[in-house]
PDB file of C-alpha atoms and ligand atoms in Angstrom:
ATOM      1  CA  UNK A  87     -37.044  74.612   2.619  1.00  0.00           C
ATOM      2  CA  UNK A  88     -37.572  72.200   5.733  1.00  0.00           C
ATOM      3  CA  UNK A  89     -34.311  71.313   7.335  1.00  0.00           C
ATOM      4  CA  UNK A  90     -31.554  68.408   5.452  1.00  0.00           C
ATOM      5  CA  UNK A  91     -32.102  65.399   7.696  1.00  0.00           C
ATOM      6  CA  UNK A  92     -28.586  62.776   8.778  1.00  0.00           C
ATOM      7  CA  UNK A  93     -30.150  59.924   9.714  1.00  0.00           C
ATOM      8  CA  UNK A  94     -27.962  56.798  10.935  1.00  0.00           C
ATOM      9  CA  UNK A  95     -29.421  52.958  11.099  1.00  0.00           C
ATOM     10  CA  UNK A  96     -26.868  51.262  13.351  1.00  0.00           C
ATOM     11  CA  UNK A  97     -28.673  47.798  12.296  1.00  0.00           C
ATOM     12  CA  UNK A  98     -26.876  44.915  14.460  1.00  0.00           C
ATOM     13  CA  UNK A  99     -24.164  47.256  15.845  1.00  0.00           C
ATOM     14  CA  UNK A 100     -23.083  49.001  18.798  1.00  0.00           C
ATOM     15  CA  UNK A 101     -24.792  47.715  22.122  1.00  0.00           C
ATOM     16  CA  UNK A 102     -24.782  49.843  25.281  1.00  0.00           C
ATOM     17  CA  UNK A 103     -20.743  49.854  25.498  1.00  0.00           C
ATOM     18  CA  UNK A 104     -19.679  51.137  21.650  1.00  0.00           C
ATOM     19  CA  UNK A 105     -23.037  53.167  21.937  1.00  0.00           C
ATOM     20  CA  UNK A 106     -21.294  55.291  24.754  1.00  0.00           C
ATOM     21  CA  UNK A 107     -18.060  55.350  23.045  1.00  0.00           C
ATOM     22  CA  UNK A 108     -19.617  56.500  20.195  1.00  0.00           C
ATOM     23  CA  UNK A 109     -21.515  59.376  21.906  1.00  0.00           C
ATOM     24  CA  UNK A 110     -18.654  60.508  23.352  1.00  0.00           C
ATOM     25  CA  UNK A 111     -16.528  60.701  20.596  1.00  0.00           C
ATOM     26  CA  UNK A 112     -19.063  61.910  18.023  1.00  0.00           C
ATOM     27  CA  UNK A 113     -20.609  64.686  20.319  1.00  0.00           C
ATOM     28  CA  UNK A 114     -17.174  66.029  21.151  1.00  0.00           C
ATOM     29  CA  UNK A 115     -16.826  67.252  18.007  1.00  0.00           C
ATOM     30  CA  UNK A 116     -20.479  67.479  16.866  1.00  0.00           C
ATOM     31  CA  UNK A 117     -21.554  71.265  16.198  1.00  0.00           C
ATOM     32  CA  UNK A 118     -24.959  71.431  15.310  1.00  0.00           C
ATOM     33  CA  UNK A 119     -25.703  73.593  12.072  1.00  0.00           C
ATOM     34  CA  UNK A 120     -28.666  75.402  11.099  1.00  0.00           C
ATOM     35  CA  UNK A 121     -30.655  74.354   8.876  1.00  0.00           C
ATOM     36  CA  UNK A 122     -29.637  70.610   9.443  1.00  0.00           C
ATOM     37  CA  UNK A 123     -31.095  67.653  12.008  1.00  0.00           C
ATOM     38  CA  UNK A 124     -29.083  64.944  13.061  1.00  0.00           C
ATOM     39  CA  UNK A 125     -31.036  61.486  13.975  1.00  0.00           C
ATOM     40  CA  UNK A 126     -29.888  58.268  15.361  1.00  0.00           C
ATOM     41  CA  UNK A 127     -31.391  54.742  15.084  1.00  0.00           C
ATOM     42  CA  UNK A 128     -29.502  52.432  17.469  1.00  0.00           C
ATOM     43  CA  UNK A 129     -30.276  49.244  18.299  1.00  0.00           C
ATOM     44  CA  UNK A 130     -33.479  48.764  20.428  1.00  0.00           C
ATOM     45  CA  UNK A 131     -31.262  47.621  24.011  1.00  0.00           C
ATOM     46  CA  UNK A 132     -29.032  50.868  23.545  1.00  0.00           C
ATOM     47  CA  UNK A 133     -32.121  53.756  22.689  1.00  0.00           C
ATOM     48  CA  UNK A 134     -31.403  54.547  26.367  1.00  0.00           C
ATOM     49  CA  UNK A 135     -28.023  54.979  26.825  1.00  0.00           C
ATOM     50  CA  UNK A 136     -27.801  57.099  23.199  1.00  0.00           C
ATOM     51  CA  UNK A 137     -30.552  58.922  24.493  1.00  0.00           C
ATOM     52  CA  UNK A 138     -28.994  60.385  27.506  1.00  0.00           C
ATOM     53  CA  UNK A 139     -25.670  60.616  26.610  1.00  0.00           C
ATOM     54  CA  UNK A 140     -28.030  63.030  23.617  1.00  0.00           C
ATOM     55  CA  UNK A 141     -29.052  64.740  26.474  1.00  0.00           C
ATOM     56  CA  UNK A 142     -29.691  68.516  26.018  1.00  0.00           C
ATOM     57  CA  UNK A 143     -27.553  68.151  22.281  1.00  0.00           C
ATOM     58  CA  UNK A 144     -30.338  68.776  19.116  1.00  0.00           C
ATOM     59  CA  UNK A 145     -29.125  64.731  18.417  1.00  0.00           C
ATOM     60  CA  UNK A 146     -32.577  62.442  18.194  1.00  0.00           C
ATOM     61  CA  UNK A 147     -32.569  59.038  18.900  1.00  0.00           C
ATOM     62  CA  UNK A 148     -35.144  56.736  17.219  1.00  0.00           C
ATOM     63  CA  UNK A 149     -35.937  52.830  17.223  1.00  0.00           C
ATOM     64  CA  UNK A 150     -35.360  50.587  14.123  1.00  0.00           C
ATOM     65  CA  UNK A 151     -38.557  48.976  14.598  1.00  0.00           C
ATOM     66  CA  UNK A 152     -41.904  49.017  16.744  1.00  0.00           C
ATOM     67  CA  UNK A 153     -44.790  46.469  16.976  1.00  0.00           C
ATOM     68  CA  UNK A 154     -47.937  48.032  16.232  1.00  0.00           C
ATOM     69  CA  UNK A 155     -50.143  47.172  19.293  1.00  0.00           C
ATOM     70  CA  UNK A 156     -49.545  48.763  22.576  1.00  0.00           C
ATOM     71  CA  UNK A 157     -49.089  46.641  24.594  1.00  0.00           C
ATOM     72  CA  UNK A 158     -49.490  42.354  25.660  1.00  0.00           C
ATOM     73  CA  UNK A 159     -47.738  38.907  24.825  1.00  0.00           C
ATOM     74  CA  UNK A 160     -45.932  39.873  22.197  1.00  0.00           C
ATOM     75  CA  UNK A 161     -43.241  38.250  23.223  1.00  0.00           C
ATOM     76  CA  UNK A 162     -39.615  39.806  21.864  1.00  0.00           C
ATOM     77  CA  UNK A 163     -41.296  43.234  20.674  1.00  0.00           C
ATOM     78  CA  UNK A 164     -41.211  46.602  21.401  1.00  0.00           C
ATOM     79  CA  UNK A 165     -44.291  48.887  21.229  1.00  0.00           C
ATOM     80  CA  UNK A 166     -43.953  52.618  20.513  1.00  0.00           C
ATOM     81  CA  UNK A 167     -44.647  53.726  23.955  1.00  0.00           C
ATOM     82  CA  UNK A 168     -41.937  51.576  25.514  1.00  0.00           C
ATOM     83  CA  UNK A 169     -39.157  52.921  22.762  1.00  0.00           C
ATOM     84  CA  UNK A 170     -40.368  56.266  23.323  1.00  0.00           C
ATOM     85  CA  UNK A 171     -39.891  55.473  27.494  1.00  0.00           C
ATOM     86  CA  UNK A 172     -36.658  54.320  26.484  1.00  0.00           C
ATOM     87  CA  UNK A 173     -35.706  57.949  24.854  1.00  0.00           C
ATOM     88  CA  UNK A 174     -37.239  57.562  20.946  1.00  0.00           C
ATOM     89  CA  UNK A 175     -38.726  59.958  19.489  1.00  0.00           C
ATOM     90  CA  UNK A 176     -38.766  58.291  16.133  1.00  0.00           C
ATOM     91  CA  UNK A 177     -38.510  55.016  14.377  1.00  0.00           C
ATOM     92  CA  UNK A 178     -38.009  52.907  10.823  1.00  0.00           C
ATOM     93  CA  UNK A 179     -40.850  51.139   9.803  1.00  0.00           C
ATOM     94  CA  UNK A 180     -40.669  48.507   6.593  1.00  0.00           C
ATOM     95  CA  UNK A 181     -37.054  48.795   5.780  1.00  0.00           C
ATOM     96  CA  UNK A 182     -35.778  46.636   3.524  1.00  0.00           C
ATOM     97  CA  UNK A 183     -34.443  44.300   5.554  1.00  0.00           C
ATOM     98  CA  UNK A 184     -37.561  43.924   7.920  1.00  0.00           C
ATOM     99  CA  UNK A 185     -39.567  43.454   4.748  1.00  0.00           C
ATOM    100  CA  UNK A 186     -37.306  40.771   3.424  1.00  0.00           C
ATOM    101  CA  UNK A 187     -35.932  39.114   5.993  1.00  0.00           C
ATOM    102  CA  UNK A 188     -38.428  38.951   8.571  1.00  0.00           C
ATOM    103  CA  UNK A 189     -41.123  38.684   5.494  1.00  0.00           C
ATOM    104  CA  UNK A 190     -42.701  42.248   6.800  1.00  0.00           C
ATOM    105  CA  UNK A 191     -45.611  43.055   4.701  1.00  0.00           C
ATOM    106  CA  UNK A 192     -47.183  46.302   3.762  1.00  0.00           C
ATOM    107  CA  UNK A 193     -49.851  45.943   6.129  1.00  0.00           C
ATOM    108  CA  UNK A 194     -48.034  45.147   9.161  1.00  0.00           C
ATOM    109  CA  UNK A 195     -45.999  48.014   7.672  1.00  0.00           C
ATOM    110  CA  UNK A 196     -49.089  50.578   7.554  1.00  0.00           C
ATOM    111  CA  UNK A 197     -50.040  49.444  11.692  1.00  0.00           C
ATOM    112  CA  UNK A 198     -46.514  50.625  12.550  1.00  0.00           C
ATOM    113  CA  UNK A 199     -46.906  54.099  10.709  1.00  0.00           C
ATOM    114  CA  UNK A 200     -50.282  54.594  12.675  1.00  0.00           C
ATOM    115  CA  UNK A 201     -49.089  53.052  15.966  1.00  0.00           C
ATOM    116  CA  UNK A 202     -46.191  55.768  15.855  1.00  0.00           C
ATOM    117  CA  UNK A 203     -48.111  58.812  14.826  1.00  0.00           C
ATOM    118  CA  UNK A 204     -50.742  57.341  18.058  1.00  0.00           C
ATOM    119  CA  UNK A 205     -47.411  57.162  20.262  1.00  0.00           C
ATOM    120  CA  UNK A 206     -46.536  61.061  18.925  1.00  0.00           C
ATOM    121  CA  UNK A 207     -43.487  60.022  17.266  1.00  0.00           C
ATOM    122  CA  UNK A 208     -42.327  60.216  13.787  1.00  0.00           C
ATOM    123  CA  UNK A 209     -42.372  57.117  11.690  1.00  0.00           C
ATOM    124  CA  UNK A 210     -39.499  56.945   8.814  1.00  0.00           C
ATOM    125  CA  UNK A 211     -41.171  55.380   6.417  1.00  0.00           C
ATOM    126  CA  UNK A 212     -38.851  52.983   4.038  1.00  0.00           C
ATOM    127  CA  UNK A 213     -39.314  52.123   0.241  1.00  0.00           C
ATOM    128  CA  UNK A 214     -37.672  50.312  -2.450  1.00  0.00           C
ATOM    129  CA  UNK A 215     -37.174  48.088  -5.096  1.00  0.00           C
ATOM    130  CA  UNK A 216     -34.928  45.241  -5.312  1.00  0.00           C
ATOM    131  CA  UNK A 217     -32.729  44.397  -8.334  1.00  0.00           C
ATOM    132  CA  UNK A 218     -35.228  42.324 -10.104  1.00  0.00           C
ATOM    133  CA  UNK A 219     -37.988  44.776  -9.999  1.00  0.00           C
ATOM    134  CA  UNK A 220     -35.662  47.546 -11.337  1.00  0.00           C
ATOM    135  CA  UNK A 221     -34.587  45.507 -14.245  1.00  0.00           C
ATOM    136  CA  UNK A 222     -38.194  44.355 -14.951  1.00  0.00           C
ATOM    137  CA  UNK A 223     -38.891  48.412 -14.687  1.00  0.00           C
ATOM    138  CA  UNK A 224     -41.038  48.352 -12.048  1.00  0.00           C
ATOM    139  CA  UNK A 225     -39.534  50.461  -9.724  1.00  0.00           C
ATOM    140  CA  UNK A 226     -42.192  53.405  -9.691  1.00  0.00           C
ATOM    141  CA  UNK A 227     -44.926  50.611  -9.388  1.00  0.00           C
ATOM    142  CA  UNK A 228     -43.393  49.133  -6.008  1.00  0.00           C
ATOM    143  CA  UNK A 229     -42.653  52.622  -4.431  1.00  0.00           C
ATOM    144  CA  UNK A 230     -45.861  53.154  -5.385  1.00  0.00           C
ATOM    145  CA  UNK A 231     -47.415  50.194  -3.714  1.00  0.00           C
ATOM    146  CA  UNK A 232     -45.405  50.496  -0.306  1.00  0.00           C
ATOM    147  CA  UNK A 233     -46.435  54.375  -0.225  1.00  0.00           C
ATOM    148  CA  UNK A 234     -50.034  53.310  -0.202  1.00  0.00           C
ATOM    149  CA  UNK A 235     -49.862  52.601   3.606  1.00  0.00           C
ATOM    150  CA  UNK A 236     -49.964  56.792   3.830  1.00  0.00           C
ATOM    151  CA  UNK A 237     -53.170  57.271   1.880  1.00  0.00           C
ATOM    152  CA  UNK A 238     -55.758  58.586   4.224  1.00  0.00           C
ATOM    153  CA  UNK A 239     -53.571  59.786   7.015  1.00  0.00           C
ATOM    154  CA  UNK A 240     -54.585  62.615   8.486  1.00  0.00           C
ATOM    155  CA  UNK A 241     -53.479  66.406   7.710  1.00  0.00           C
ATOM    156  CA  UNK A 242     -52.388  67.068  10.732  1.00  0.00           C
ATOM    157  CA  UNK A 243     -49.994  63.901  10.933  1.00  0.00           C
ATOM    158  CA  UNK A 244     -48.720  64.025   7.286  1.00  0.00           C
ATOM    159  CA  UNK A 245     -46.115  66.787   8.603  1.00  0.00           C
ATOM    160  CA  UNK A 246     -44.757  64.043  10.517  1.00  0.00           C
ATOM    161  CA  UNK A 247     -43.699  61.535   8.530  1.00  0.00           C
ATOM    162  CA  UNK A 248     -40.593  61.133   6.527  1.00  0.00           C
ATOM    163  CA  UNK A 249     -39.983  58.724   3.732  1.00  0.00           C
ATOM    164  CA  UNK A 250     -36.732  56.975   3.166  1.00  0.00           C
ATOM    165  CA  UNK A 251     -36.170  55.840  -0.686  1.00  0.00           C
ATOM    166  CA  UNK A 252     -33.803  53.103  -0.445  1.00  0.00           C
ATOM    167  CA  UNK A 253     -33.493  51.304  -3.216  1.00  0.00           C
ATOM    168  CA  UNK A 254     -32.582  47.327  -2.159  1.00  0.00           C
ATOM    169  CA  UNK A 255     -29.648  46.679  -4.345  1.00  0.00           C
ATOM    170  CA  UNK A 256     -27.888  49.878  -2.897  1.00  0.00           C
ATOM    171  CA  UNK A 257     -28.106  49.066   0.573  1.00  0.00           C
ATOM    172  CA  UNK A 258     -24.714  47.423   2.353  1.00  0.00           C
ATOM    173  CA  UNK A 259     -23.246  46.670  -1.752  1.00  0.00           C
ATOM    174  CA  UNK A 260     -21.403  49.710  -1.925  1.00  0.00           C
ATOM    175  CA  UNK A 261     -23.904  50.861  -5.248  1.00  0.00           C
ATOM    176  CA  UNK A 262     -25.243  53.802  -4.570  1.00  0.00           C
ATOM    177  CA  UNK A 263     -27.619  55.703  -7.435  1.00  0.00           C
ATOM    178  CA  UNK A 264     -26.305  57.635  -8.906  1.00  0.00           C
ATOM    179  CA  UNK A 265     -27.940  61.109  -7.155  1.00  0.00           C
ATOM    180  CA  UNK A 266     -30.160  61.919 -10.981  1.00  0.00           C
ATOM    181  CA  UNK A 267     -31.304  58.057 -10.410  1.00  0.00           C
ATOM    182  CA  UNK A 268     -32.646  58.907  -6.732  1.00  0.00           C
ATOM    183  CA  UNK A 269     -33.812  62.022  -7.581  1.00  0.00           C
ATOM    184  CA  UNK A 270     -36.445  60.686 -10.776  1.00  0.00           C
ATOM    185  CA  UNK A 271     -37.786  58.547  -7.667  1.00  0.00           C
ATOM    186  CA  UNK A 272     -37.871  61.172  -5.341  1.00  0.00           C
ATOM    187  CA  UNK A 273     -39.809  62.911  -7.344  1.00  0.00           C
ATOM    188  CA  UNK A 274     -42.205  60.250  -8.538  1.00  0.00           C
ATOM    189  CA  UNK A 275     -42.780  59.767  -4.517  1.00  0.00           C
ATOM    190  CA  UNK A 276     -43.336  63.925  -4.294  1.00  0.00           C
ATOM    191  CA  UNK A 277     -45.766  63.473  -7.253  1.00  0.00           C
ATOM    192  CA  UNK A 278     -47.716  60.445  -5.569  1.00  0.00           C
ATOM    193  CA  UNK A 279     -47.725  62.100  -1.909  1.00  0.00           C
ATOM    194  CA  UNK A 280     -49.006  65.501  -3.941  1.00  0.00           C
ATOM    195  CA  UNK A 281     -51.751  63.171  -5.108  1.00  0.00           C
ATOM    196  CA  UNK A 282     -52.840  61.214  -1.998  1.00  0.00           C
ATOM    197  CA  UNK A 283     -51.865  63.000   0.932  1.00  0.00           C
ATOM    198  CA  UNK A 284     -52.539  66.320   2.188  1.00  0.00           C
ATOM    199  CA  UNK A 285     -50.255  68.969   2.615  1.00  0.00           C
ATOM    200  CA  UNK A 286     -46.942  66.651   0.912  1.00  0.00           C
ATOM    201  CA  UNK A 287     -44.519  69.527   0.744  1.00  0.00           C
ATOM    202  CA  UNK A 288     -43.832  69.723   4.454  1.00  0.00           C
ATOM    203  CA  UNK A 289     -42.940  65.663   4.158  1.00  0.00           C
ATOM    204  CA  UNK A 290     -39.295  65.061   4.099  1.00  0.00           C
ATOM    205  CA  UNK A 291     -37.749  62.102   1.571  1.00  0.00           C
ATOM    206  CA  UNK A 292     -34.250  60.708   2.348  1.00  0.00           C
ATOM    207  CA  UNK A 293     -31.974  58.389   0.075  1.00  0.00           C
ATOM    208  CA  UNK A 294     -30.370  55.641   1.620  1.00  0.00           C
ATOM    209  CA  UNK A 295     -27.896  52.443   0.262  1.00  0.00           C
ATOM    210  CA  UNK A 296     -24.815  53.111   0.475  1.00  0.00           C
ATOM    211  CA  UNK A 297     -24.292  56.775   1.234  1.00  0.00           C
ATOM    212  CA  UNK A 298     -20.593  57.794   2.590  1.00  0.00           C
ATOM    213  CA  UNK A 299     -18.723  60.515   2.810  1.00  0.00           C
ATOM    214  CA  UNK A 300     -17.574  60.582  -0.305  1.00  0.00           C
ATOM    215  CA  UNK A 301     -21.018  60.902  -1.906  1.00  0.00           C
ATOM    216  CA  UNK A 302     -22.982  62.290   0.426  1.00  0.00           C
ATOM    217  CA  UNK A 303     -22.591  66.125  -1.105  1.00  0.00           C
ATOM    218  CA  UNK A 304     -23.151  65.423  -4.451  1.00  0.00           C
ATOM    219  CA  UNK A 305     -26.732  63.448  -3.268  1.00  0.00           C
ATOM    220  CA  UNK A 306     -27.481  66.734  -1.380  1.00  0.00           C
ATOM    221  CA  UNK A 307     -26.975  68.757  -4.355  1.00  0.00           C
ATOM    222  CA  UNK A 308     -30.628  67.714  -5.357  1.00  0.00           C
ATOM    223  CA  UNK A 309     -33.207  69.479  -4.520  1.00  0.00           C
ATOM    224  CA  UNK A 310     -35.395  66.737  -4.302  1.00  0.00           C
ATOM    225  CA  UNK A 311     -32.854  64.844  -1.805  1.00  0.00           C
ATOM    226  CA  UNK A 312     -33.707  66.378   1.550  1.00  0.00           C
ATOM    227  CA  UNK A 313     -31.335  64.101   3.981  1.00  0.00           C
ATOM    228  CA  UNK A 314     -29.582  60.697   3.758  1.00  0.00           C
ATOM    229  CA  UNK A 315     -30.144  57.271   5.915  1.00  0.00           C
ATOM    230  CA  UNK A 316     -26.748  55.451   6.455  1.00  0.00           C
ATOM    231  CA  UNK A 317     -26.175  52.499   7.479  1.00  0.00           C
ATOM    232  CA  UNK A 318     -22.506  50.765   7.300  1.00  0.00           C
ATOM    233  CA  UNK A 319     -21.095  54.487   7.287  1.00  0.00           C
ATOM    234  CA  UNK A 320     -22.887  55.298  10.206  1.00  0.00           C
ATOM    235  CA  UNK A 321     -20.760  53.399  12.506  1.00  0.00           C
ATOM    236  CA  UNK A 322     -17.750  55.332  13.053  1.00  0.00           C
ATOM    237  CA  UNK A 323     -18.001  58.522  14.651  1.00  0.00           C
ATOM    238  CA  UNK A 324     -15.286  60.053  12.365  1.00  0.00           C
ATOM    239  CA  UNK A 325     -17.009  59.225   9.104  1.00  0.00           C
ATOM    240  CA  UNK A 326     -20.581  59.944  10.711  1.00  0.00           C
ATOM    241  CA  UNK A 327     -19.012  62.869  11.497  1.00  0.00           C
ATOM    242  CA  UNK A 328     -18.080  63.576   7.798  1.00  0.00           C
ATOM    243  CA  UNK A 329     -21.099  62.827   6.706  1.00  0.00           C
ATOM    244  CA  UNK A 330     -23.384  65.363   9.458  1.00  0.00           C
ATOM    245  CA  UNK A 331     -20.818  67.838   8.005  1.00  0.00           C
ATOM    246  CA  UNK A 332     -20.392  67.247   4.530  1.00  0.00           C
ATOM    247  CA  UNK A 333     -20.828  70.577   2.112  1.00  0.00           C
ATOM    248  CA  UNK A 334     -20.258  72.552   5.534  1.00  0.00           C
ATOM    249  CA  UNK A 335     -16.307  72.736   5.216  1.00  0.00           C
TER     250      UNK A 335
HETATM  251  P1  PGA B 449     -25.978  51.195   3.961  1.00  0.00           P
HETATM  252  O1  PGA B 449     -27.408  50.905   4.635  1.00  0.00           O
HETATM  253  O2  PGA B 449     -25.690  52.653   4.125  1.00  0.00           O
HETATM  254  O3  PGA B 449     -25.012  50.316   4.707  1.00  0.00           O
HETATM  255  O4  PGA B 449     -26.106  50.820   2.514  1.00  0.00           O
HETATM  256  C1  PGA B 449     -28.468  51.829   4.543  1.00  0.00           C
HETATM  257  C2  PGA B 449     -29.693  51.290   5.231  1.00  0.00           C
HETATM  258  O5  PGA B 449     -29.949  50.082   5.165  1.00  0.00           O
HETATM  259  O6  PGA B 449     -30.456  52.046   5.882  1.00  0.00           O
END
């Protein structure tokens, strides 16, 4: 079984200032474990610091968001290559909020995926429905539909990738799924990645929305849940902390 993956998305939080405080209280008491990996995703201005304050730790530091071209006037963006200058080794690509409040599409969405896998760095690949689309039981259709940015990707990239279901109506509301919920989806993504890409089983699939201490375990418990990606709970050392360790204790 690949390794359990705690991811953090610090959204609009923690410049260069918390970001060091944060380091410095979370990796005093961080002990890695085997078996699990421990990203985070702070905000583009403070990748540096939390990337050298990572230093030699097993801690990876990714970007919340890329452009997809290179380089040029793109006034306000970030490519790959400068996050990964900056200390990223990974970033988000089409989560919810890009997709809804900056109107991100699923093309724009699909250039990110392949300017990251150009840049050699993993792309965490976010899908979900909102409320309306679950109620109107279309959830498998729009997972579906944002997955389809992965079809054709090579073999030797698919190992790369991780997806992150996050269902919209979870995320920041304090309503998680409940982990059975997350892991029918999980498995409907498993079944369409079985389908359209090759090699699927060495792809990892987080749930997000919501995820705290409290619940984390119990997500974990299912097979098909192979790491979380927190947001709000993410911010506190102590409760990130928690959360990196939760089952463990
Ligand atoms: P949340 O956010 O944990 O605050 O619900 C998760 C996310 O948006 O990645």
């Amino acid at each position: 079984m690949s390794d359990l993956i705690f991811a953090a998305n610090w959204k609009m939080h923690h410049g260069p200032s918390a970001t060091r405080w944060f380091m410095e209280t979370f990796l005093n008491s961080y002990r890695p474990a085997s078996g699990r990996r421990v990203w985070l995703f702070p905000p583009a201005a403070s990748i540096d610091m939390a990337a050298q304050l990572a230093g030699e730790s097993d801690v990876r530091i990714g970007a919340q968001n890329i452009h997809w071209e290179a380089k040029g006037a793109f006034t306000g963006e970030m490519s790959a290559a400068i996050a990964r200058d900056a200390g990223a080794t990974a970033a988000l690509v089409g989560h919810s909020e890009r997709r809804h409040v900056f109107g991100e599409t699923d093309e724009e969405t699909g250039r990110k995926v392949r300017a990251l896998l150009d840049a050699e760095m993993i792309p965490v690949l976010c899908v979900g429905e909102t409320i309306d689309q679950r109620e109107r039981g279309q959830t498998l259709d729009v997972v579906r539909r944002q997955l389809g940015v992965l079809a054709g990707i090579s073999p030797d990239q698919v190992a790369s990738i991780v997806v992150a279901y996050e269902p919209v109506w979870a995320i920041g509301t304090g309503r998680n799924a409940t982990p059975g919920d997350a892991a029918d989806v999980h498995r409907a993504i498993r079944e369409w990645l079985s389908d359209h890409v090759s090699e699927p089983d060495r792809m990892s699939i987080l749930y997000g929305g919501s995820v705290k201490p409290g619940n984390t375990t119990e997500l974990l418990a299912e097979r098909e849940i192979n790491g979380v990606l927190v947001g709000g709970a993410s911010l506190d050392p102590g409760s990130w902390l928690e959360i990196v360790r939760s089952g463990l204790d």
